Amino acid sequence: MPTADRPRKPTRRDVARLAGVSDAVVSYTLNGGAPVAADTRRRVLAAVAELGYRPNQAARALRSGSARTLVLAVPDAQDPVFSNPFFAEFAAAIESVARARGYVLSTTATTFAPDGLRTRFEEFAARMVDGVLVLSSGVADRTAIDPVGLPWVDLNVTGGRPGVASVGADLRGGAEQATEHLLGHGRTRVAFVGQLDTREPRHAGWRATCGRWGVPPGRVYDGGYTREGGYVAGLQIADEPDPPDAVFAASDRTAVGLLRAFHERGVRVPEDVAVVAFDGSWEAEYTWPPLSTLRQPVESMAEAAVRGLLDGSPPTHHEFPAELIIRASCGTHGPDTGAH
Amino acid sequence: MPTADRPRKPTRRDVARLAGVSDAVVSYTLNGGAPVAADTRRRVLAAVAELGYRPNQAARALRSGSARTLVLAVPDAQDPVFSNPFFAEFAAAIESVARARGYVLSTTATTFAPDGLRTRFEEFAARMVDGVLVLSSGVADRTAIDPVGLPWVDLNVTGGRPGVASVGADLRGGAEQATEHLLGHGRTRVAFVGQLDTREPRHAGWRATCGRWGVPPGRVYDGGYTREGGYVAGLQIADEPDPPDAVFAASDRTAVGLLRAFHERGVRVPEDVAVVAFDGSWEAEYTWPPLSTLRQPVESMAEAAVRGLLDGSPPTHHEFPAELIIRASCGTHGPDTGAH
DNA sequence: TTGAAAGCGATACCAT
DNA sequence: ATGGTATCGCTTTCAA
């Protein structure tokens, strides 16, 4: 018994006795469950302070059915999700918003396979968790987890699905801005590095914009969202007989991989190839050259996600515009060169 | 009442009834509190499966005094700690170890001022938290938090203090390796970018090694552990009339800032200046050139920290050696150029 | 090997 | 406005 030497922590009952009131009044005073006379209130508060009383949260959770806890469920991948600075920033923002509302955030890695996810949700429910933020980018299976009855919101989502709360950035709109910017500054062969899937919003936005400008879209390279993928794509691009003069990369990490490949091959950025990335994490700030990128507003997204979870509002999708941050990699220096 | 439409979750009592046993036997079966007849056991387990029963963790926590939860307390700084990939990796490793042991990890930002930290510890205690990992680098005040009676371990610590559990890497030994490597490959003016304080282990290790080799230590630049600080130091170095031919940087981030400054000034790495960094986060992998760096073994450190917390062993300090990873920035290409 | 029952500490209903 | 008390679901003595 490691706690033997530590004096028992005061309970609500001790406070009640010291203040000369009943248990119930202590609760009323602290939680506003019923009106309390000003004088009584004062005595209770004094007793609380004197004893250093803190309500036992386990008891409160048991009784009230709420542990005042939110869970952030991130993919349990080989490639750890927080090696993506964008997600690390996002998670920190969520913790901050949750804490401001009096909620604790616990983060856990999980599979998103329906059965596994459902099991995790049941564990959360057993812990009286109040809501779950699922960083699933839209793959979480609603039919698997809705029955558990926990409010949840899907993160990193575009478009949204009926009946599921979700939050994300306007990827397509961002891609359009990026491509337009490149085209508007005289580049004529803008390639895309990201997912091959043409329905992916960044891919689609890039393609549509090329179409709108009447230029043939450049080649598409499979770079995914990893540094590694970007690196491989960058090598391909560098070895191309007729290489693009601009690249729109689907994430900052992809672009970091590209830059490495270009350095190795002596391709100059932005002289030979202009680059615009996506996400706007700090990772894009200290590359060489500093990356122009579309910033996702993590703080607003975190705020919206937590609010939607807690407000009991019907599940809806919230989408935020991405903001083009111009640095050196796109060849059109703005006022900010990225070095602050 | 948002739960009205959801069928009440089965309790231990439902299981007992279905299995035709008492409440206690269910508990015995599940937690091994007493021997249970094989046949009874089977029936209980069947009932558990049939009802999809999951023990209510709030009730369990209330009764047993343990929520099976660990807390990671990180500094609440302007410069968010998880913008440091090294810490992000560390946190992910801790979550993984905790989960493997059946513990949930919640992460929270906090001040480390004694009063504030103590208040947070009292909140943790009220939540029946089982232990706290404090990412304080040795500043957490033992006298403020020990009285709360929660086991805690200090992270990112060298040397250790009597009476406090802590974990860290051998910063000084790593610095010696770094400096030796640079010196051993013919560099003669090795500068240090980090903290000015000569007692800081990386600083001390660098200085001592220069002494041992009989070369005058190069200049010391105040670069702290931020990209920004490294950048400013790098500018100074580049503008030096008689610049160093090698730099040992106290962290990967510092080195990233250095590289940016060197790029801007046209200083070639490693031709003009060789660079070795510290931490070994992935951030060092995709810079240009890829950074040679001393890797801190995050997985081992996470394992040791959690184990020490949970094993109830007397508080001790665990220190792990850093491993030199040779990439391109130090000018002595090993087998791995970093791009794997 | 199993069962009955006493709490853990808080909330909230029902009286007064 | 305040007090008594049943209850949340579980663990754990103590008896049988």
XYZ file of C-alpha atoms (C1' of nucleotides) in Angstrom:
712
model
C 0.000 0.000 0.000
C 2.011 2.931 -1.279
C -0.472 5.466 0.030
C -0.317 4.443 3.667
C 1.799 7.383 4.719
C -0.262 9.937 2.873
C -3.171 11.394 4.808
C -6.522 10.381 3.372
C -7.779 12.932 0.944
C -10.689 15.014 2.132
C -14.073 14.044 0.700
C -17.199 15.976 0.138
C -18.344 14.737 3.522
C -15.415 16.346 5.345
C -16.193 19.615 3.661
C -19.831 19.350 4.630
C -18.993 18.736 8.263
C -16.492 21.551 8.456
C -18.914 23.973 6.859
C -21.750 22.736 9.020
C -23.971 21.785 6.101
C -25.137 18.592 4.441
C -23.359 16.731 1.679
C -25.908 17.891 -0.803
C -25.248 21.561 -0.212
C -21.589 21.097 -0.982
C -22.552 19.605 -4.275
C -25.048 22.395 -4.962
C -22.460 25.022 -4.217
C -19.853 23.468 -6.409
C -22.011 22.440 -9.338
C -24.886 24.888 -9.149
C -27.465 22.135 -8.928
C -29.687 24.271 -6.739
C -29.735 27.797 -5.323
C -27.571 28.284 -2.224
C -27.725 31.136 0.270
C -24.846 33.542 -0.114
C -23.634 32.980 3.427
C -23.797 29.190 3.201
C -21.974 29.360 -0.026
C -19.211 31.356 1.537
C -18.782 28.851 4.367
C -18.650 25.943 1.958
C -16.062 27.588 -0.216
C -13.984 28.423 2.838
C -14.100 24.804 3.937
C -13.128 23.651 0.458
C -10.135 25.948 0.477
C -9.101 25.037 3.991
C -9.138 21.328 3.323
C -7.798 21.578 -0.193
C -10.769 19.549 -1.311
C -10.924 18.252 -4.862
C -13.898 16.232 -6.056
C -12.995 12.647 -6.827
C -13.370 12.429 -10.564
C -13.840 8.685 -10.624
C -16.832 8.981 -8.341
C -18.157 11.862 -10.337
C -17.725 9.925 -13.547
C -19.458 6.891 -12.118
C -22.394 8.868 -10.887
C -22.760 11.312 -13.732
C -21.714 9.107 -16.615
C -19.108 11.585 -17.801
C -15.373 11.460 -17.192
C -14.971 14.872 -18.820
C -12.541 13.226 -21.182
C -12.133 13.304 -24.931
C -10.160 10.806 -26.943
C -8.088 11.454 -30.028
C -7.779 8.242 -32.013
C -4.942 8.257 -34.523
C -4.016 5.578 -37.040
C -1.694 2.903 -35.751
C 0.473 2.815 -38.841
C 4.023 1.741 -39.530
C 4.614 5.356 -40.351
C 3.737 7.052 -37.047
C 1.179 9.759 -37.614
C 2.962 12.289 -35.435
C 6.010 12.130 -37.596
C 3.761 14.315 -39.689
C 4.171 17.739 -38.120
C 0.826 18.804 -39.463
C -0.906 16.199 -37.330
C 1.305 16.931 -34.344
C 0.270 20.569 -34.528
C -3.338 19.583 -34.944
C -3.220 17.325 -31.900
C -1.653 20.031 -29.765
C -4.371 22.455 -30.834
C -7.067 19.955 -29.935
C -5.599 19.352 -26.507
C -5.505 23.046 -25.900
C -9.135 23.575 -26.900
C -10.296 20.583 -24.857
C -8.414 21.743 -21.787
C -9.886 25.213 -22.092
C -13.307 23.597 -21.865
C -12.355 21.530 -18.851
C -11.833 18.306 -20.717
C -8.866 16.012 -20.610
C -7.571 14.648 -23.886
C -6.121 11.217 -24.171
C -4.515 10.146 -27.377
C -4.372 6.594 -28.565
C -3.282 4.788 -31.671
C -5.722 2.356 -33.195
C -6.589 0.410 -36.268
C -9.521 1.730 -38.270
C -10.794 -1.664 -39.294
C -14.485 -1.718 -38.312
C -14.226 -4.422 -35.662
C -11.097 -3.056 -34.074
C -12.432 0.455 -34.011
C -15.682 -0.659 -32.509
C -13.874 -2.477 -29.749
C -11.905 0.650 -29.000
C -15.086 2.686 -28.899
C -16.548 0.256 -26.413
C -13.472 0.657 -24.258
C -13.899 4.413 -24.449
C -17.531 4.114 -23.477
C -16.584 1.951 -20.513
C -14.305 4.752 -19.407
C -17.195 7.213 -19.631
C -15.438 9.150 -22.354
C -17.523 12.034 -23.655
C -16.483 12.076 -27.265
C -13.959 10.799 -29.754
C -11.994 12.634 -32.407
C -11.095 10.153 -35.088
C -8.188 11.042 -37.324
C -9.374 8.695 -40.027
C -9.530 11.028 -43.037
C -12.953 9.663 -43.768
C -12.368 5.939 -43.577
C -13.976 5.327 -40.174
C -17.019 3.138 -40.655
C -20.074 4.837 -39.303
C -22.119 1.667 -39.024
C -19.450 0.080 -36.836
C -19.169 2.831 -34.278
C -22.460 4.704 -34.224
C -24.166 1.886 -32.282
C -21.813 2.437 -29.376
C -23.570 5.736 -28.881
C -20.535 7.937 -28.340
C -20.407 11.286 -30.097
C -17.520 11.285 -32.536
C -16.111 13.502 -35.235
C -14.017 12.533 -38.187
C -10.895 14.620 -38.776
C -9.039 15.470 -41.951
C -12.104 15.068 -44.103
C -13.253 16.838 -47.243
C -16.798 16.856 -48.411
C -18.288 15.014 -45.495
C -20.779 12.195 -45.390
C -24.394 12.341 -44.346
C -24.893 11.545 -40.697
C -21.292 11.921 -39.650
C -19.717 14.928 -38.010
C -16.466 15.891 -39.644
C -13.946 18.666 -39.996
C -11.397 19.404 -42.659
C -9.870 21.930 -44.988
C -11.014 22.759 -48.475
C -8.374 20.695 -50.208
C -9.773 21.194 -53.627
C -10.022 24.943 -53.287
C -6.476 25.022 -51.989
C -5.254 22.978 -54.920
C -6.940 25.405 -57.262
C -5.246 28.360 -55.593
C -1.883 26.638 -55.805
C -2.216 25.702 -59.442
C -3.579 29.072 -60.376
C -0.720 30.802 -58.658
C 1.805 28.722 -60.546
C 0.050 29.173 -63.864
C -0.465 32.874 -63.190
C 3.251 33.350 -62.882
C 4.048 31.934 -66.239
C 4.620 28.281 -65.537
C 3.197 26.140 -68.276
C 3.780 22.533 -67.333
C 2.512 22.046 -63.798
C 2.859 18.500 -62.498
C 1.105 16.983 -59.523
C 2.691 14.762 -56.879
C 0.269 12.993 -54.582
C -2.351 10.336 -54.988
C -3.016 8.853 -58.393
C -6.737 8.720 -57.677
C -8.324 11.498 -59.753
C -11.141 11.917 -57.266
C -8.762 12.950 -54.527
C -9.630 16.640 -54.040
C -6.121 18.047 -54.457
C -5.651 15.997 -57.565
C -9.040 17.038 -58.897
C -8.500 20.714 -58.102
C -5.160 20.752 -59.851
C -6.555 19.032 -62.931
C -9.629 21.232 -63.112
C -7.576 24.392 -62.863
C -5.262 23.322 -65.661
C -8.359 22.693 -67.717
C -9.832 26.060 -66.890
C -6.625 27.758 -68.007
C -6.589 25.763 -71.169
C -3.204 24.178 -70.508
C -2.701 20.428 -70.619
C -2.198 19.128 -67.098
C 1.340 17.988 -66.419
C 2.176 14.473 -65.422
C 0.946 12.921 -62.193
C 3.483 11.285 -59.907
C 2.619 8.887 -57.145
C 4.169 10.529 -54.114
C 1.515 9.952 -51.481
C 2.016 12.011 -48.376
C 5.415 10.833 -47.264
C 8.897 12.283 -47.581
C 9.940 8.980 -49.038
C 7.250 9.080 -51.705
C 8.116 12.634 -52.577
C 11.764 11.725 -52.876
C 11.108 8.914 -55.320
C 8.803 11.115 -57.369
C 11.417 13.850 -57.351
C 14.010 11.505 -58.764
C 11.644 10.540 -61.569
C 10.910 14.154 -62.341
C 14.587 15.052 -62.423
C 15.290 12.237 -64.865
C 12.425 13.191 -67.165
C 13.486 14.116 -70.723
C 11.007 16.959 -70.776
C 10.468 17.812 -67.098
C 7.713 20.022 -65.709
C 8.549 23.599 -64.789
C 6.350 23.505 -61.694
C 5.037 20.980 -59.201
C 2.114 21.049 -56.855
C 2.792 18.631 -53.996
C -0.044 17.170 -51.954
C 1.652 17.724 -48.599
C 4.594 19.471 -47.006
C 6.240 16.138 -46.426
C 5.892 15.163 -50.039
C 7.519 18.440 -50.973
C 10.361 17.884 -48.530
C 11.100 14.615 -50.275
C 10.951 16.353 -53.638
C 13.417 18.996 -52.540
C 15.872 16.392 -51.419
C 15.713 14.647 -54.778
C 16.096 17.932 -56.622
C 19.141 18.823 -54.546
C 20.705 15.490 -55.294
C 20.104 15.918 -59.014
C 21.060 19.551 -59.169
C 17.598 20.686 -60.183
C 17.219 24.286 -59.072
C 14.132 25.413 -57.153
C 12.451 27.658 -58.180
C 14.547 28.428 -61.286
C 14.084 25.064 -62.979
C 11.017 23.915 -61.100
C 8.675 25.927 -58.915
C 7.099 24.097 -55.996
C 3.939 24.700 -53.988
C 3.059 22.363 -51.136
C 0.068 21.725 -48.900
C -0.563 21.828 -45.108
C 1.457 24.774 -43.900
C 3.176 22.993 -41.063
C 6.389 24.450 -39.676
C 8.189 21.781 -41.636
C 7.712 23.935 -44.720
C 9.375 26.910 -43.128
C 12.946 25.787 -42.754
C 13.503 23.805 -45.906
C 15.779 25.093 -48.611
C 14.351 26.930 -50.306
C 11.509 27.716 -47.934
C 8.297 26.207 -49.233
C 5.284 28.073 -50.469
C 2.386 26.127 -49.072
C -1.330 26.129 -48.373
C -1.878 26.421 -44.687
C -4.678 24.455 -43.064
C -6.110 26.455 -40.158
C -5.484 23.902 -37.409
C -6.674 26.058 -34.533
C -10.041 26.767 -36.142
C -10.426 23.163 -37.140
C -9.626 21.995 -33.607
C -12.108 24.455 -32.178
C -14.850 23.359 -34.552
C -14.208 19.691 -33.931
C -14.400 19.951 -30.162
C -17.380 22.265 -30.245
C -19.318 19.965 -32.526
C -18.558 17.040 -30.275
C -19.699 18.741 -27.113
C -22.617 20.808 -28.281
C -24.790 17.855 -29.066
C -25.639 19.435 -32.377
C -26.616 17.154 -35.231
C -23.615 15.778 -37.118
C -22.441 18.157 -39.814
C -19.359 18.764 -41.872
C -17.249 21.863 -41.318
C -14.802 22.829 -44.000
C -12.212 25.583 -43.750
C -10.405 27.399 -46.531
C -6.673 26.896 -46.880
C -4.490 29.957 -47.065
C -1.683 30.365 -49.568
C 1.582 31.269 -47.865
C 4.113 32.500 -50.359
C 7.748 31.775 -49.693
C 10.663 31.188 -52.003
C 9.952 27.811 -53.591
C 7.354 29.075 -56.036
C 9.571 31.783 -57.432
C 7.254 34.689 -56.698
C 8.606 36.217 -53.533
C 5.989 37.888 -51.425
C 6.747 40.209 -48.542
C 7.572 37.174 -46.378
C 10.528 35.066 -47.399
C 9.742 32.566 -44.738
C 12.530 33.405 -42.335
C 10.014 35.411 -40.290
C -30.868 12.563 -22.082
C -28.966 11.599 -25.205
C -28.696 7.990 -24.123
C -32.396 7.272 -23.908
C -32.565 5.341 -27.132
C -29.481 3.306 -26.439
C -30.067 0.118 -24.478
C -28.558 0.285 -21.000
C -25.149 -1.256 -20.944
C -24.956 -4.615 -19.236
C -23.434 -4.572 -15.767
C -21.658 -7.162 -13.803
C -24.999 -7.959 -12.223
C -26.584 -8.869 -15.569
C -23.715 -11.188 -16.257
C -24.086 -12.807 -12.853
C -27.769 -13.436 -13.366
C -27.334 -14.849 -16.841
C -24.575 -17.156 -15.665
C -26.536 -18.116 -12.598
C -23.862 -17.020 -10.150
C -23.330 -14.152 -7.734
C -21.784 -10.785 -8.534
C -18.623 -11.728 -6.742
C -17.942 -14.740 -8.895
C -17.998 -12.609 -12.005
C -15.374 -10.417 -10.477
C -13.316 -13.432 -9.410
C -13.455 -14.853 -12.884
C -12.445 -11.633 -14.544
C -9.797 -10.438 -12.121
C -8.556 -13.645 -10.544
C -9.439 -12.516 -7.059
C -10.247 -16.065 -5.978
C -10.191 -19.550 -7.458
C -13.217 -20.361 -9.624
C -14.434 -23.790 -10.693
C -13.673 -24.490 -14.317
C -17.311 -25.011 -15.197
C -18.488 -21.850 -13.439
C -15.765 -19.943 -15.150
C -16.928 -21.168 -18.506
C -20.500 -20.085 -17.862
C -19.413 -16.655 -16.717
C -17.234 -16.124 -19.743
C -20.056 -17.229 -22.000
C -22.392 -14.729 -20.372
C -19.813 -11.992 -20.720
C -19.470 -12.729 -24.403
C -23.188 -12.994 -24.980
C -23.947 -9.667 -23.349
C -20.853 -7.924 -24.618
C -20.095 -6.936 -21.072
C -17.300 -4.488 -20.337
C -16.447 -3.504 -16.784
C -17.229 0.107 -16.051
C -13.852 1.709 -15.588
C -15.132 4.614 -13.555
C -16.567 2.255 -10.978
C -13.428 0.215 -11.009
C -11.320 3.329 -10.569
C -13.467 4.550 -7.720
C -13.294 1.268 -5.922
C -9.707 0.339 -6.609
C -8.131 3.776 -6.595
C -6.560 3.294 -10.022
C -7.841 4.574 -13.340
C -5.109 2.677 -15.162
C -4.052 5.973 -16.645
C -0.705 7.687 -17.042
C -0.228 11.356 -17.754
C 2.413 12.965 -19.907
C 2.905 16.556 -18.799
C 4.645 18.727 -21.367
C 5.687 22.359 -21.051
C 3.049 24.879 -21.997
C 5.385 27.125 -23.938
C 4.901 29.658 -26.686
C 6.979 27.318 -28.763
C 4.859 24.149 -28.669
C 6.902 21.197 -27.542
C 5.588 18.885 -30.237
C 6.904 21.142 -32.926
C 10.056 19.389 -31.840
C 9.895 16.079 -33.675
C 12.147 14.513 -31.115
C 9.538 15.037 -28.429
C 6.712 14.012 -30.731
C 8.472 10.722 -31.370
C 9.149 10.311 -27.683
C 5.491 10.878 -26.820
C 4.329 8.360 -29.389
C 6.735 5.793 -27.995
C 5.459 6.402 -24.477
C 1.851 5.974 -25.551
C 2.733 2.738 -27.214
C 4.508 1.334 -24.158
C 1.727 2.445 -21.834
C -0.945 0.901 -24.028
C 0.958 -2.364 -24.190
C 0.753 -2.477 -20.409
C -2.946 -1.722 -20.398
C -2.632 1.916 -19.466
C -4.156 4.884 -21.163
C -1.970 7.919 -21.741
C -3.330 11.404 -21.562
C -1.145 14.265 -22.559
C -1.491 17.727 -21.162
C 0.412 20.967 -21.376
C 1.280 22.664 -18.129
C 3.462 25.249 -16.515
C 6.317 23.891 -14.425
C 6.152 26.608 -11.826
C 5.930 24.795 -8.481
C 2.422 25.948 -7.549
C 0.952 25.363 -10.955
C 2.512 21.958 -11.252
C 1.330 20.960 -7.834
C -2.204 21.947 -8.697
C -2.016 19.840 -11.824
C -0.735 16.899 -9.822
C -3.661 17.250 -7.461
C -6.014 17.180 -10.416
C -4.294 14.034 -11.636
C -4.637 12.455 -8.215
C -8.337 13.295 -8.158
C -8.647 11.427 -11.434
C -6.950 8.396 -9.879
C -4.062 8.689 -12.274
C -1.387 6.081 -11.631
C 1.715 8.006 -12.572
C 3.002 11.106 -14.309
C 5.742 11.523 -16.886
C 7.037 15.049 -16.637
C 8.856 16.424 -19.651
C 10.608 19.044 -17.571
C 14.258 18.385 -18.436
C 15.019 18.494 -14.750
C 13.273 21.667 -13.689
C 10.269 20.077 -11.966
C 10.425 20.880 -8.275
C 10.412 17.725 -6.252
C 9.301 19.393 -3.053
C 6.219 20.770 -4.762
C 4.928 17.527 -6.205
C 6.224 14.706 -4.035
C 3.700 15.511 -1.281
C 0.835 14.711 -3.643
C 2.003 11.132 -3.468
C 1.808 10.280 -7.159
C 4.686 8.372 -8.704
C 6.366 10.531 -11.310
C 9.396 10.442 -13.547
C 11.296 13.327 -15.029
C 12.066 13.080 -18.744
C 14.923 14.488 -20.792
C 17.272 14.561 -17.850
C 21.010 14.034 -17.597
C 22.750 13.154 -14.400
C 19.672 12.808 -12.274
C 18.924 14.094 -8.816
C 18.720 12.124 -5.604
C 15.220 11.003 -4.788
C 13.734 11.634 -8.202
C 13.138 9.087 -10.914
C 14.380 10.269 -14.272
C 15.319 9.144 -17.736
C 17.546 10.663 -20.348
C 20.341 10.215 -22.815
C 24.030 10.606 -22.162
C 24.289 14.046 -23.676
C 27.844 14.589 -22.632
C 29.041 11.285 -24.020
C 27.228 12.024 -27.251
C 28.852 15.422 -27.495
C 32.225 13.812 -27.021
C 31.545 11.346 -29.806
C 30.440 14.134 -32.103
C 33.413 16.346 -31.421
C 35.831 13.465 -31.642
C 34.419 12.416 -34.965
C 34.823 15.909 -36.357
C 38.327 16.289 -34.981
C 39.274 12.799 -36.093
C 38.466 13.705 -39.663
C 40.807 16.624 -39.763
C 38.618 19.524 -38.716
C 40.532 21.908 -36.535
C 38.181 24.669 -35.510
C 35.040 23.044 -34.133
C 32.420 25.510 -32.923
C 29.469 24.780 -30.672
C 25.920 26.056 -31.136
C 23.640 25.558 -28.181
C 23.470 26.894 -24.676
C 26.100 29.317 -23.450
C 26.109 27.684 -20.025
C 29.349 25.693 -19.809
C 27.814 23.184 -17.423
C 25.279 22.088 -19.998
C 26.419 18.518 -20.812
C 26.684 18.910 -24.581
C 28.614 22.112 -24.145
C 30.852 20.537 -21.528
C 31.462 17.400 -23.583
C 32.433 19.423 -26.613
C 34.797 21.614 -24.655
C 36.401 18.723 -22.821
C 37.006 16.819 -26.035
C 38.675 19.784 -27.671
C 40.893 20.002 -24.619
C 41.729 16.330 -24.737
C 42.762 16.674 -28.361
C 44.864 19.669 -27.562
C 43.013 22.001 -29.935
C 41.552 25.290 -28.769
C 37.766 25.024 -28.657
C 36.054 27.027 -31.356
C 33.606 29.785 -30.577
C 30.343 29.173 -28.776
C 27.156 30.508 -30.364
C 23.914 30.933 -28.535
C 21.513 28.882 -30.616
C 19.417 27.184 -27.969
C 17.328 24.348 -29.300
C 15.217 26.147 -31.864
C 15.406 26.458 -35.624
C 15.257 30.192 -35.150
C 18.204 30.228 -32.767
C 20.199 28.030 -35.092
C 19.413 30.312 -37.988
C 20.661 33.417 -36.214
C 23.802 31.611 -35.080
C 24.362 30.377 -38.617
C 24.233 33.916 -39.968
C 26.839 34.980 -37.414
C 29.068 32.089 -38.316
C 28.802 32.820 -42.020
C 29.779 36.424 -41.448
C 32.767 35.532 -39.283
C 36.123 36.726 -40.679
C 37.763 33.478 -39.640
C 34.882 31.002 -39.509
C 34.993 27.522 -37.964
C 35.388 24.531 -40.254
C 32.977 22.433 -38.207
C 29.989 22.906 -35.942
C 28.461 20.697 -33.317
C 24.807 21.695 -32.884
C 22.943 20.899 -29.678
C 19.816 19.649 -31.436
C 18.501 18.684 -34.835
C 16.359 21.777 -34.884
C 19.310 24.008 -34.166
C 21.122 22.365 -37.047
C 18.161 22.864 -39.365
C 18.337 26.578 -38.622
C 22.066 26.556 -39.262
C 21.631 24.888 -42.620
C 19.142 27.470 -43.716
C 21.523 30.278 -42.825
C 24.394 28.536 -44.590
C 22.292 28.097 -47.705
C 21.384 31.741 -47.700
C 25.011 32.777 -47.357
C 26.391 30.249 -49.771
C 28.400 28.423 -47.136
C 28.853 24.860 -48.350
C 28.151 21.916 -46.044
C 30.257 19.888 -45.487
C 32.970 21.398 -47.723
C 33.288 24.704 -45.860
C 31.714 23.648 -42.592
C 30.970 20.151 -41.349
C 27.921 19.771 -39.121
C 26.950 17.187 -36.522
C 23.631 17.520 -34.708
C 21.929 15.907 -31.737
C 18.665 13.955 -31.197
C 18.362 11.787 -34.275
C 14.771 12.678 -35.057
C 13.495 12.140 -38.589
C 13.881 15.866 -39.060
C 17.589 15.252 -39.566
C 16.981 12.791 -42.346
C 15.529 14.928 -45.075
C 17.498 18.113 -44.740
C 20.006 19.118 -47.360
C 22.534 17.795 -46.869
C 21.230 15.025 -44.624
C 22.425 15.587 -41.084
C 24.835 13.432 -39.175
C 23.352 13.296 -35.709
C 23.425 11.554 -32.352
C 20.311 9.508 -31.970
C 18.608 9.329 -28.603
C 17.039 5.888 -28.155
C 13.447 7.017 -27.615
C 11.929 3.557 -27.461
C 14.278 2.374 -24.731
C 13.828 5.594 -22.833
C 10.046 5.326 -23.044
C 10.173 1.749 -21.862
C 12.402 2.612 -18.915
C 10.290 5.583 -17.918
C 7.016 3.658 -17.864
C 8.556 0.661 -16.165
C 10.084 2.778 -13.421
C 6.756 4.474 -12.851
C 4.791 1.277 -12.553
C 7.199 -1.033 -10.803
C 7.153 0.883 -7.574
C 10.916 0.699 -7.501
C 12.800 3.417 -5.638
C 13.402 6.506 -7.771
C 16.538 6.176 -9.853
C 18.058 7.768 -12.889
C 18.375 5.827 -16.131
C 20.710 7.145 -18.755
C 21.071 5.795 -22.281
C 23.961 6.207 -24.699
C 23.387 8.221 -27.854
C 24.329 6.633 -31.151
C 26.209 8.476 -33.870
C 24.429 8.271 -37.196
C 26.682 9.328 -40.017
C 25.113 11.025 -42.991
C 26.416 13.638 -45.365
C 26.663 16.805 -43.290
C 29.847 15.845 -41.497
C 31.755 15.104 -44.667
C 32.649 11.522 -43.826
C 30.137 9.455 -45.702
C 29.398 6.195 -44.035
C 27.593 3.340 -45.728
C 24.272 5.157 -45.205
C 23.793 8.476 -46.919
C 20.509 8.950 -45.171
C 18.231 8.417 -48.132
C 18.369 4.670 -47.472
C -15.638 -22.624 -4.259
C -19.351 -19.359 -3.784
C -22.541 -15.675 -1.860
C -23.958 -11.548 0.859
C -23.017 -7.168 1.720
C -20.183 -3.125 2.943
C -18.313 0.556 1.038
C -15.513 3.810 -2.680
C -17.300 9.416 -3.235
C -20.216 11.925 -5.722
C -25.063 13.412 -7.747
C -29.764 14.378 -7.689
C -34.413 13.280 -6.272
C -37.745 14.073 -2.805
C -38.866 16.001 1.326
C -39.084 19.633 4.433
C -32.764 27.029 0.759
C -31.328 22.776 2.854
C -31.093 17.848 4.356
C -31.588 12.800 3.941
C -30.604 9.127 1.047
C -30.846 5.937 -2.987
C -27.860 4.993 -6.531
C -23.955 4.596 -10.052
C -20.891 -0.474 -10.845
C -17.361 -2.508 -8.960
C -13.914 -4.841 -5.451
C -13.207 -7.240 -1.503
C -13.749 -8.882 3.090
C -16.169 -12.390 5.750
C -19.060 -16.427 6.204
C -20.869 -20.374 4.662
